[in-house]
Coordinates of C-alpha atoms in Angstrom, one line a residue:
Chain A
M1012 CA 10.3 11.8 -26.6
N1013 CA 7.8 13.5 -24.3
I1014 CA 5.1 11.1 -22.9
K1015 CA 2.0 12.4 -21.2
V1016 CA 1.5 9.7 -18.7
I1017 CA -2.2 10.4 -18.2
T1018 CA -2.9 9.3 -21.8
L1019 CA -1.7 5.8 -21.0
T1020 CA -2.8 5.4 -17.4
G1021 CA -5.7 7.7 -16.7
E1022 CA -5.4 9.9 -13.7
H1023 CA -4.0 7.4 -11.3
C1024 CA -0.5 5.7 -11.4
I1025 CA -1.1 2.9 -9.1
S1026 CA -1.3 -0.5 -10.8
V1027 CA 1.1 -3.0 -12.2
D1028 CA -0.8 -3.1 -15.5
D1029 CA -0.4 0.7 -16.0
G1030 CA 3.2 0.5 -15.0
Q1031 CA 3.8 -2.2 -17.6
K1032 CA 2.3 0.1 -20.3
I1033 CA 4.9 2.8 -19.5
F1034 CA 7.7 0.3 -19.2
D1035 CA 6.9 -1.2 -22.6
L1036 CA 7.0 2.2 -24.2
V1037 CA 10.1 3.7 -22.6
H1038 CA 12.3 0.6 -22.3
P1039 CA 13.1 0.2 -26.0
L1040 CA 13.6 4.0 -26.4
L1041 CA 16.1 4.1 -23.5
E1042 CA 17.9 1.0 -24.7
K1043 CA 18.5 2.9 -27.9
G1044 CA 19.9 5.8 -25.9
E1045 CA 17.0 8.2 -26.6
D1046 CA 15.9 10.9 -24.2
V1047 CA 12.5 10.3 -22.6
T1048 CA 10.5 12.7 -20.5
L1049 CA 7.6 11.3 -18.4
D1050 CA 5.1 14.1 -17.8
F1051 CA 2.8 13.4 -14.8
T1052 CA 0.6 16.5 -15.3
D1053 CA -2.9 15.8 -13.9
I1054 CA -1.9 12.5 -12.2
H1055 CA -3.6 12.3 -8.8
V1056 CA -2.8 9.1 -7.0
C1057 CA 0.6 7.4 -7.0
A1058 CA 1.6 4.1 -5.5
S1059 CA 4.5 1.6 -5.6
P1060 CA 3.1 -1.2 -7.8
F1061 CA 3.0 1.3 -10.7
F1062 CA 6.6 2.6 -10.1
N1063 CA 8.0 -0.8 -9.4
T1064 CA 6.9 -1.9 -12.8
A1065 CA 7.3 1.2 -14.9
I1066 CA 10.6 2.4 -13.5
G1067 CA 12.1 -0.1 -11.1
Q1068 CA 12.5 -2.9 -13.6
L1069 CA 14.3 -0.6 -16.0
L1070 CA 17.3 -0.9 -13.7
K1071 CA 17.5 -4.6 -14.5
D1072 CA 19.3 -4.0 -17.7
I1073 CA 20.0 -0.3 -18.0
P1074 CA 22.6 1.2 -15.8
I1075 CA 21.5 3.9 -13.4
E1076 CA 23.9 6.4 -14.9
E1077 CA 22.3 6.0 -18.3
L1078 CA 18.8 6.4 -16.9
Q1079 CA 19.9 9.5 -15.0
G1080 CA 21.1 11.0 -18.3
H1081 CA 18.1 10.1 -20.4
L1082 CA 15.0 9.7 -18.3
K1083 CA 13.3 12.8 -16.8
F1084 CA 10.2 13.2 -14.7
V1085 CA 8.2 16.4 -14.8
N1086 CA 5.2 17.6 -12.9
L1087 CA 5.3 14.6 -10.5
S1088 CA 3.6 15.4 -7.2
P1089 CA 5.8 15.5 -4.1
Y1090 CA 4.3 12.3 -2.8
G1091 CA 4.7 10.7 -6.2
N1092 CA 8.3 11.8 -6.1
Q1093 CA 8.7 10.2 -2.7
V1094 CA 7.2 6.9 -3.9
A1095 CA 9.4 6.8 -7.1
K1096 CA 12.5 7.7 -5.1
K1097 CA 11.9 4.8 -2.7
V1098 CA 11.2 2.4 -5.5
I1099 CA 14.3 3.4 -7.4
S1100 CA 16.5 3.1 -4.3
N1101 CA 15.1 -0.4 -3.6
A1102 CA 15.6 -1.4 -7.3
K1103 CA 19.2 -0.1 -7.3
E1104 CA 20.0 -2.4 -4.4
Y1105 CA 18.0 -5.3 -5.8
Y1106 CA 19.5 -5.3 -9.3
S1107 CA 23.0 -4.0 -8.5
N1108 CA 24.1 -7.3 -7.0
P1109 CA 22.6 -10.6 -8.1
N1110 CA 23.5 -12.1 -4.7
L1111 CA 22.1 -9.3 -2.7
Q1112 CA 18.5 -10.7 -2.5
K1113 CA 19.8 -13.9 -1.1
A1114 CA 21.9 -12.0 1.4
I1115 CA 18.9 -9.9 2.4
D1116 CA 16.7 -12.9 2.8
D1117 CA 19.3 -14.8 4.7
T1118 CA 19.9 -11.8 7.0
L1119 CA 16.3 -11.0 7.6
L1120 CA 15.1 -14.5 8.0
G1121 CA 18.1 -15.2 10.2
I1122 CA 17.1 -12.3 12.5
A1123 CA 13.5 -13.7 12.6
E1124 CA 14.7 -17.2 13.4
S1125 CA 17.1 -16.1 16.2
A1126 CA 14.8 -13.7 18.0
Chain B
M1424 CA -27.5 -8.4 20.1
K1425 CA -27.0 -5.0 22.0
G1426 CA -29.0 -2.2 20.5
N1427 CA -26.1 0.0 19.6
V1428 CA -24.2 -2.9 18.0
H1429 CA -27.3 -3.7 16.0
A1430 CA -27.7 -0.1 15.0
N1431 CA -24.1 0.1 13.8
L1432 CA -24.3 -3.1 11.8
A1433 CA -27.5 -2.0 10.2
Q1434 CA -26.2 1.5 9.5
N1435 CA -23.1 0.3 7.6
G1436 CA -25.1 -2.2 5.6
F1437 CA -23.6 -5.3 7.2
L1438 CA -27.1 -6.7 8.1
S1439 CA -28.5 -6.1 4.6
F1440 CA -25.3 -7.5 3.2
C1441 CA -26.0 -10.7 5.1
G1442 CA -29.6 -10.9 3.8
Y1443 CA -31.5 -9.2 6.6
D1444 CA -34.3 -6.8 5.8
E1445 CA -32.5 -3.9 7.4
P1446 CA -31.6 -1.1 4.9
K1447 CA -28.4 0.8 5.6
W1448 CA -28.6 4.6 6.2
Q1449 CA -26.1 7.4 6.1
G1450 CA -24.8 8.2 9.5
N1451 CA -21.3 8.0 10.7
A1452 CA -20.7 4.6 9.2
V1453 CA -18.9 4.1 6.0
S1454 CA -20.8 1.3 4.2
I1455 CA -19.5 -2.2 3.9
Q1456 CA -18.1 -3.1 0.5
H1457 CA -16.9 -6.3 -1.0
F1458 CA -14.3 -6.3 -3.7
E1459 CA -13.9 -9.6 -5.4
E1460 CA -10.8 -8.6 -7.3
T1461 CA -8.4 -5.6 -7.7
D1462 CA -11.0 -3.4 -9.4
Q1463 CA -9.0 -0.2 -9.4
D1464 CA -11.8 2.1 -10.4
A1465 CA -14.2 0.7 -7.8
I1466 CA -11.7 0.8 -5.0
I1467 CA -10.5 4.3 -5.7
H1468 CA -14.1 5.5 -6.0
Y1469 CA -15.0 3.9 -2.7
L1470 CA -12.0 5.5 -1.0
Y1471 CA -12.7 9.0 -2.4
E1472 CA -16.5 9.1 -2.3
E1473 CA -17.6 6.7 0.4
W1474 CA -14.8 6.9 2.9
L1475 CA -13.0 10.2 2.7
R1476 CA -15.2 12.8 1.1
R1477 CA -18.3 12.0 3.1
S1478 CA -16.5 11.8 6.4
W1479 CA -14.1 14.7 6.4
L1480 CA -15.2 18.3 6.9
S1481 CA -12.4 19.8 4.9
I1482 CA -9.5 18.3 3.2
S1483 CA -7.3 19.5 0.3
P1484 CA -7.3 17.6 -2.9
R1485 CA -3.6 17.0 -2.5
L1486 CA -3.9 15.4 0.9
L1487 CA -6.8 13.3 -0.3
D1488 CA -4.6 12.0 -3.1
E1489 CA -1.8 11.2 -0.7
I1490 CA -4.0 9.3 1.7
V1491 CA -5.7 7.3 -1.1
G1492 CA -2.2 6.4 -2.5
A1493 CA -1.1 5.2 0.9
V1494 CA -4.2 3.2 1.5
W1495 CA -4.1 1.7 -2.0
E1496 CA -0.9 0.0 -0.9
I1497 CA -2.9 -2.1 1.6
F1498 CA -5.6 -3.1 -0.9
T1499 CA -3.0 -4.1 -3.5
N1500 CA -1.0 -6.0 -0.9
A1501 CA -4.1 -7.9 0.3
F1502 CA -5.0 -9.0 -3.3
E1503 CA -1.4 -9.8 -4.3
H1504 CA -0.3 -11.7 -1.2
S1505 CA -3.2 -13.0 0.8
E1506 CA -4.4 -15.6 -1.8
T1507 CA -7.9 -14.8 -0.7
Q1508 CA -10.7 -16.8 -2.4
Y1509 CA -13.3 -14.4 -1.2
G1510 CA -11.9 -11.0 -2.1
V1511 CA -11.5 -8.2 0.4
F1512 CA -14.2 -6.7 2.6
T1513 CA -14.0 -3.2 3.9
C1514 CA -16.0 -0.8 6.0
G1515 CA -15.4 2.3 8.1
Q1516 CA -16.7 4.5 10.9
K1517 CA -16.4 8.1 11.7
Y1518 CA -16.1 9.0 15.4
P1519 CA -17.3 12.7 15.6
T1520 CA -16.4 13.2 19.2
L1521 CA -12.8 12.0 18.7
N1522 CA -12.7 13.5 15.3
Q1523 CA -11.3 10.3 13.9
L1524 CA -12.0 8.1 10.9
N1525 CA -11.5 4.4 10.9
L1526 CA -11.1 2.1 7.9
T1527 CA -11.1 -1.7 8.3
L1528 CA -10.1 -4.3 5.7
V1529 CA -10.6 -8.0 6.0
D1530 CA -9.4 -10.8 3.8
F1531 CA -9.8 -14.6 4.5
G1532 CA -6.5 -15.5 2.9
I1533 CA -3.5 -17.4 4.1
G1534 CA -2.4 -14.7 6.6
I1535 CA 1.0 -12.9 6.6
P1536 CA 2.8 -15.1 9.1
A1537 CA 1.8 -18.3 7.2
N1538 CA 3.0 -16.7 4.0
V1539 CA 6.3 -15.7 5.5
L1540 CA 6.8 -19.2 7.0
R1541 CA 6.1 -20.8 3.7
Y1542 CA 8.6 -18.5 2.0
A1543 CA 11.2 -19.3 4.7
K1544 CA 10.7 -23.0 4.1
Q1545 CA 11.2 -22.5 0.3
K1546 CA 14.5 -20.7 1.3
R1547 CA 15.4 -23.8 3.4
R1548 CA 15.2 -21.9 6.6
D1549 CA 13.7 -23.4 9.7
P1550 CA 10.0 -22.2 9.8
D1551 CA 9.4 -23.7 13.2
S1552 CA 11.8 -21.2 14.8
I1553 CA 10.0 -18.2 13.4
T1554 CA 7.1 -16.9 15.5
S1555 CA 4.3 -14.8 14.0
D1556 CA 5.5 -11.6 15.6
K1557 CA 8.9 -12.1 13.9
A1558 CA 7.3 -13.1 10.6
L1559 CA 5.3 -9.9 10.7
Q1560 CA 8.4 -7.8 11.6
W1561 CA 10.1 -9.4 8.5
A1562 CA 7.1 -8.4 6.3
F1563 CA 7.3 -4.8 7.5
T1564 CA 11.0 -4.5 6.8
K1565 CA 11.9 -2.6 3.6
G1566 CA 13.0 -4.9 0.9
S1567 CA 11.2 -7.9 2.3
S1568 CA 8.7 -9.6 -0.1
T1569 CA 7.6 -13.1 -0.6
K1570 CA 6.8 -12.3 -4.3
K1571 CA 10.0 -10.8 -5.7
G1572 CA 9.9 -12.8 -8.9
K1573 CA 11.1 -10.9 -11.9
K1574 CA 10.7 -7.4 -10.4
N1575 CA 11.9 -5.7 -7.4
A1576 CA 9.2 -5.2 -4.7
G1577 CA 8.8 -4.8 -1.0
V1578 CA 8.4 -1.0 -0.5
G1579 CA 4.6 -0.8 -0.2
L1580 CA 4.3 -1.6 3.5
D1581 CA 7.4 0.5 4.1
L1582 CA 5.7 3.5 2.4
L1583 CA 2.5 3.0 4.3
K1584 CA 4.4 2.7 7.6
E1585 CA 6.2 6.0 6.9
F1586 CA 3.0 7.7 6.0
I1587 CA 1.4 6.5 9.3
R1588 CA 4.4 7.6 11.3
L1589 CA 4.7 11.1 9.7
N1590 CA 1.0 11.8 10.2
K1591 CA 0.7 10.3 13.6
E1592 CA -2.1 7.9 12.7
T1593 CA -2.4 4.3 13.9
L1594 CA -2.3 1.0 12.0
E1595 CA -3.1 -2.4 13.3
F1596 CA -2.8 -5.8 11.7
Y1597 CA -4.3 -9.0 13.1
S1598 CA -3.0 -11.9 11.0
N1599 CA -3.1 -15.6 12.0
D1600 CA -2.0 -15.4 15.7
G1601 CA 0.1 -12.3 15.1
Y1602 CA -0.5 -8.7 15.8
V1603 CA 1.1 -5.4 14.7
F1604 CA 0.6 -2.0 16.0
I1605 CA 2.2 1.0 14.4
G1606 CA 1.6 4.5 15.8
N1607 CA 2.5 6.9 18.6
D1608 CA 6.2 6.5 17.5
K1609 CA 6.1 2.8 18.4
E1610 CA 6.0 -0.4 16.5
I1611 CA 4.7 -3.4 18.5
Y1612 CA 4.7 -7.0 17.2
K1613 CA 3.0 -9.8 19.2
S1614 CA 2.2 -13.5 18.6
G1615 CA 0.0 -16.0 20.5
L1616 CA -3.3 -14.1 20.0
P1617 CA -6.5 -15.9 19.1
E1618 CA -6.2 -17.2 15.5
V1619 CA -7.6 -15.1 12.7
E1620 CA -8.2 -16.8 9.4
G1621 CA -6.5 -14.3 7.1
T1622 CA -5.8 -10.7 8.0
V1623 CA -7.8 -7.9 9.6
I1624 CA -6.4 -4.4 9.2
N1625 CA -7.5 -1.3 11.1
L1626 CA -6.4 2.2 10.2
M1627 CA -7.3 5.2 12.3
F1628 CA -7.0 8.7 10.8
R1629 CA -7.5 12.0 12.3
C1630 CA -10.0 14.2 10.5
D1631 CA -8.1 17.4 10.7
E1632 CA -5.7 18.5 8.0
K1633 CA -3.7 20.6 10.4
Y1634 CA -2.1 17.5 11.9
Y1635 CA -0.9 16.2 8.5
H1636 CA 2.6 16.4 7.3
F1637 CA 2.6 16.9 3.6
S1638 CA 5.3 15.3 1.5
D1639 CA 8.2 17.7 1.2
E1640 CA 7.5 20.4 -1.4
T1641 CA 11.1 20.3 -2.4
I1642 CA 11.5 17.7 -5.1
D1643 CA 14.6 15.7 -4.3
D1644 CA 16.7 14.2 -7.0
I1645 CA 14.7 11.1 -7.8
W1646 CA 17.9 9.1 -8.7
A1647 CA 19.9 10.1 -5.6

């Protein structure tokens, strides 16, 4: 399925609400193993709250290998690509190990306490 | 009040905003604006039309979009984390001689250090041992977020920091008694400053596209 992102979000992909619209559409399709292409033609502004919600939370229950095979991004601006890449990298770490968040918190808060 | 301070406050609309009969006018000031909530259309319109377009001599649409995206991270962060009861106030100023453009955001929320300390307490850490500078350092570390909840989060400030670093701009946060400076290839965190109720953020941009580092044209594998 080819999805023109602008038809759901308008010309900016920046908010949690718009990210949720994309997530609600693509999540069931990807769970069924369908191919999905997100077409970002004419999208101007990109920001992390949108990508955290639209893409990042897919990694909660769909393995990254499946997403790589079935979810494609086209016509995403270089900055949008950079934002999405950072969000995906963070989500991979966050969802890959349920104890990781606790470990990150412990480590970072520990550093703050001891400094 | 000194004449030039009065003129600036009148020009950017602060005095009329406070009820004085002093109409704002278009000069080098970017008018004061109050956003009570995350009104996406109003904020984006302000950034494009009031702040960037009117103040920059020439800027490509692509750079405009990148800057607005990076600055949006600050707005959304303020609304999501500050717990402000009064929304966010913003204004700006162009400095023609320096060829620089400033944007300031203020919220009267809980403040970043107080938010981190509360989170540390929830995590059964010792909040008394975390000073504001360390709390701010934690907040600016990739993957740190006091609002993880059901979704991953914690990349917004990291993205902003990277944008500031690449483009050699400067970013300052005053929050509670803490202070952050990011710029000139340095990151400085301090505590023990006079207390600010909430957070004040100052961004300083250069008004010349030739200094800007565009995101890499090569589209990397997004999954790598």
